[in-house]
Amino acid sequence: MPQYLYLVRHGEQQDAEYGLPDGPLSPRGKRQAHLIAERLGGVPFTGAWHSPLQRAAETAAIIADRLPSLTPEPSPLLFDCVPSGRAPEMPKSYAPFFNSVSDEAIEAGRAQMEDAVAEFLHPHRGPRHDLLITHNFVIAWFVREVLGAPDWRWISINQANCGLTVLQQKPGRPWSLVTHNDLGHLPVELRTGLPDPLLF
């Protein structure tokens, strides 16, 4: 039976535009979380984990309130991080992003994501439906991993707040990408968190 991993980026953070590293959900972020909770209402989840950061924990709490059989657990493997650094083949337009990221932070992010992949992408016996509520870069790394893309490609993969990405593994086969950044549950005015706004 297939194994599924549902990846949800946290809702919009209050005052994130001022560079705050963490904080509560904005009113719009709470609406996003309620809508993704409704979207996931029919999934027979077997487990759920979330980043310990406040914006992800609050998103998880809203989802759990809508899905009372779900008890999301905090996991340090889902912290926001930078999972790799510059690469020779990476377009130069991405280079400025790394100017404010230390080598130590990159190494810590790389080690975290190696452990996260080993923890959440390992095969199970029997069907599973697991939910991860985490951050843009973490989801991007999982997508890059499943697609077998070069390490640096995570930086080009973006997810909206409370967008839904689904990965699947069938027995004897590699993981595959079922859907990426699905926003069908969010009206246009709630599609936030992307470098360029979606107008459709």
Short mmCIF file of C-alpha atoms in Angstrom, two decimals:
data_model
loop_
_atom_site.label_atom_id
_atom_site.label_comp_id
_atom_site.label_asym_id
_atom_site.label_seq_id
_atom_site.Cartn_x
_atom_site.Cartn_y
_atom_site.Cartn_z
CA MET A 1 0.00 0.00 0.00
CA PRO A 2 1.28 3.52 -0.72
CA GLN A 3 2.85 5.78 1.84
CA TYR A 4 1.97 9.50 1.72
CA LEU A 5 3.68 12.54 3.19
CA TYR A 6 1.66 15.77 3.31
CA LEU A 7 3.77 18.91 3.60
CA VAL A 8 2.14 22.18 4.71
CA ARG A 9 3.88 25.50 5.11
CA HIS A 10 2.76 27.45 8.19
CA GLY A 11 0.24 30.28 7.92
CA GLU A 12 1.28 33.88 7.44
CA GLN A 13 3.24 35.28 10.39
CA GLN A 14 2.23 38.54 12.03
CA ASP A 15 4.64 41.37 11.05
CA ALA A 16 6.94 39.02 9.11
CA GLU A 17 7.68 41.87 6.70
CA TYR A 18 9.67 43.57 9.49
CA GLY A 19 12.19 40.74 9.59
CA LEU A 20 11.06 39.15 12.84
CA PRO A 21 12.50 35.61 13.10
CA ASP A 22 9.28 34.18 14.57
CA GLY A 23 5.91 35.20 15.95
CA PRO A 24 2.20 34.43 16.05
CA LEU A 25 -0.01 33.99 13.02
CA SER A 26 -1.59 37.06 11.51
CA PRO A 27 -5.39 37.13 11.17
CA ARG A 28 -4.88 36.15 7.53
CA GLY A 29 -2.58 33.33 8.63
CA LYS A 30 -5.27 31.97 10.94
CA ARG A 31 -7.77 31.97 8.07
CA GLN A 32 -5.26 30.10 5.92
CA ALA A 33 -4.77 27.50 8.64
CA HIS A 34 -8.52 26.95 9.03
CA LEU A 35 -8.88 26.43 5.28
CA ILE A 36 -6.04 23.91 4.98
CA ALA A 37 -7.55 22.09 7.97
CA GLU A 38 -10.84 21.80 6.10
CA ARG A 39 -8.97 20.64 3.00
CA LEU A 40 -7.30 17.83 4.96
CA GLY A 41 -10.47 16.76 6.77
CA GLY A 42 -10.91 13.49 4.88
CA VAL A 43 -7.33 12.20 5.14
CA PRO A 44 -6.86 9.18 7.48
CA PHE A 45 -3.70 10.52 9.10
CA THR A 46 -1.40 8.14 10.95
CA GLY A 47 0.91 10.81 12.37
CA ALA A 48 1.66 14.53 12.40
CA TRP A 49 4.69 16.64 13.30
CA HIS A 50 5.40 20.35 13.26
CA SER A 51 8.27 22.80 13.60
CA PRO A 52 8.62 24.06 17.18
CA LEU A 53 8.56 27.67 15.97
CA GLN A 54 5.45 29.62 17.02
CA ARG A 55 3.98 30.22 13.57
CA ALA A 56 4.13 26.51 12.74
CA ALA A 57 2.92 25.40 16.18
CA GLU A 58 -0.11 27.70 15.93
CA THR A 59 -0.89 26.38 12.44
CA ALA A 60 -0.68 22.82 13.77
CA ALA A 61 -2.98 23.67 16.69
CA ILE A 62 -5.65 25.06 14.35
CA ILE A 63 -5.44 21.97 12.14
CA ALA A 64 -5.64 19.68 15.18
CA ASP A 65 -8.69 21.55 16.45
CA ARG A 66 -10.44 20.74 13.16
CA LEU A 67 -9.13 17.15 13.18
CA PRO A 68 -9.52 15.99 16.80
CA SER A 69 -8.02 12.55 16.13
CA LEU A 70 -4.75 14.26 15.17
CA THR A 71 -2.11 15.08 17.80
CA PRO A 72 0.77 16.93 16.11
CA GLU A 73 4.14 16.59 17.85
CA PRO A 74 6.97 19.15 17.70
CA SER A 75 10.09 17.99 15.89
CA PRO A 76 13.44 19.82 15.82
CA LEU A 77 14.02 18.26 12.40
CA LEU A 78 11.40 20.65 11.01
CA PHE A 79 12.94 23.93 12.22
CA ASP A 80 13.41 26.64 9.63
CA CYS A 81 16.93 26.29 8.19
CA VAL A 82 19.20 26.89 5.20
CA PRO A 83 19.99 23.35 3.98
CA SER A 84 22.88 24.07 1.62
CA GLY A 85 25.14 26.89 0.45
CA ARG A 86 26.46 28.26 -2.81
CA ALA A 87 27.26 25.88 -5.66
CA PRO A 88 29.38 26.55 -8.78
CA GLU A 89 26.46 25.77 -11.11
CA MET A 90 23.99 27.93 -9.16
CA PRO A 91 22.81 31.05 -11.03
CA LYS A 92 24.54 34.19 -9.72
CA SER A 93 21.18 35.83 -9.03
CA TYR A 94 20.82 33.61 -5.93
CA ALA A 95 24.24 34.47 -4.49
CA PRO A 96 23.20 37.59 -2.49
CA PHE A 97 20.84 35.48 -0.36
CA PHE A 98 23.82 33.69 1.18
CA ASN A 99 25.73 36.84 2.14
CA SER A 100 23.99 36.94 5.53
CA VAL A 101 24.11 33.18 6.19
CA SER A 102 27.09 31.80 8.11
CA ASP A 103 28.93 28.61 7.18
CA GLU A 104 27.95 27.22 10.59
CA ALA A 105 24.26 27.82 9.92
CA ILE A 106 24.52 26.10 6.55
CA GLU A 107 26.29 23.08 8.03
CA ALA A 108 23.68 22.84 10.78
CA GLY A 109 20.90 23.08 8.20
CA ARG A 110 22.50 20.42 6.03
CA ALA A 111 22.83 18.02 8.97
CA GLN A 112 19.25 18.72 10.06
CA MET A 113 17.83 17.95 6.64
CA GLU A 114 19.89 14.78 6.27
CA ASP A 115 18.30 13.58 9.50
CA ALA A 116 14.84 14.80 8.43
CA VAL A 117 15.01 12.89 5.15
CA ALA A 118 16.14 9.75 6.97
CA GLU A 119 13.33 10.13 9.52
CA PHE A 120 10.37 11.03 7.34
CA LEU A 121 11.17 9.42 3.98
CA HIS A 122 12.12 5.98 5.19
CA PRO A 123 9.74 3.20 4.02
CA HIS A 124 7.12 1.78 6.37
CA ARG A 125 5.21 -1.46 6.30
CA GLY A 126 1.60 -0.84 5.47
CA PRO A 127 -0.13 2.35 4.38
CA ARG A 128 0.71 5.66 6.06
CA HIS A 129 -0.57 9.21 5.80
CA ASP A 130 1.79 11.53 7.68
CA LEU A 131 1.55 15.32 7.98
CA LEU A 132 4.46 17.75 8.39
CA ILE A 133 3.75 21.42 9.19
CA THR A 134 6.97 23.27 8.60
CA HIS A 135 8.74 25.99 6.59
CA ASN A 136 9.39 27.01 3.00
CA PHE A 137 13.01 25.89 2.79
CA VAL A 138 12.34 22.57 4.54
CA ILE A 139 9.54 21.68 2.12
CA ALA A 140 11.70 22.79 -0.81
CA TRP A 141 14.45 20.41 0.33
CA PHE A 142 12.03 17.45 0.54
CA VAL A 143 10.76 18.22 -2.99
CA ARG A 144 14.33 18.54 -4.29
CA GLU A 145 15.25 15.26 -2.61
CA VAL A 146 12.33 13.35 -4.13
CA LEU A 147 13.03 14.76 -7.61
CA GLY A 148 16.75 13.98 -7.35
CA ALA A 149 17.64 17.57 -8.21
CA PRO A 150 21.02 19.18 -7.36
CA ASP A 151 21.33 20.41 -3.79
CA TRP A 152 21.12 24.10 -4.66
CA ARG A 153 17.75 23.74 -6.43
CA TRP A 154 15.81 24.04 -3.15
CA ILE A 155 16.29 27.80 -3.34
CA SER A 156 14.23 27.93 -6.56
CA ILE A 157 11.28 25.96 -5.11
CA ASN A 158 8.73 28.06 -3.24
CA GLN A 159 5.59 27.30 -1.27
CA ALA A 160 2.81 29.68 -0.28
CA ASN A 161 1.56 29.96 3.29
CA CYS A 162 -0.62 26.88 3.94
CA GLY A 163 0.05 25.54 0.46
CA LEU A 164 -0.18 21.75 0.19
CA THR A 165 2.52 19.49 -1.21
CA VAL A 166 2.01 15.71 -1.31
CA LEU A 167 4.68 13.03 -1.76
CA GLN A 168 3.96 9.35 -2.38
CA GLN A 169 5.95 6.14 -2.23
CA LYS A 170 4.61 2.85 -3.56
CA PRO A 171 6.25 -0.42 -2.46
CA GLY A 172 9.42 -1.11 -4.41
CA ARG A 173 9.42 2.34 -6.04
CA PRO A 174 11.09 5.66 -5.24
CA TRP A 175 9.23 8.58 -3.78
CA SER A 176 7.30 10.69 -6.27
CA LEU A 177 5.76 14.17 -6.25
CA VAL A 178 1.96 13.98 -6.42
CA THR A 179 1.21 17.69 -6.11
CA HIS A 180 3.23 20.79 -5.28
CA ASN A 181 2.02 23.98 -3.60
CA ASP A 182 -1.66 23.20 -4.23
CA LEU A 183 -3.64 26.33 -3.33
CA GLY A 184 -7.11 25.23 -4.40
CA HIS A 185 -8.43 25.71 -0.85
CA LEU A 186 -7.23 29.34 -0.65
CA PRO A 187 -8.93 32.30 -2.34
CA VAL A 188 -6.59 34.60 -4.26
CA GLU A 189 -6.40 37.16 -1.43
CA LEU A 190 -5.01 34.49 0.92
CA ARG A 191 -2.25 33.24 -1.37
CA THR A 192 0.69 34.81 0.44
CA GLY A 193 4.33 33.95 1.05
CA LEU A 194 5.53 33.68 -2.55
CA PRO A 195 8.22 35.88 -4.14
CA ASP A 196 5.71 36.91 -6.81
CA PRO A 197 1.96 37.10 -6.06
CA LEU A 198 -0.33 34.65 -7.79
CA LEU A 199 -3.21 36.37 -9.55
CA PHE A 200 -5.11 33.17 -10.41
#
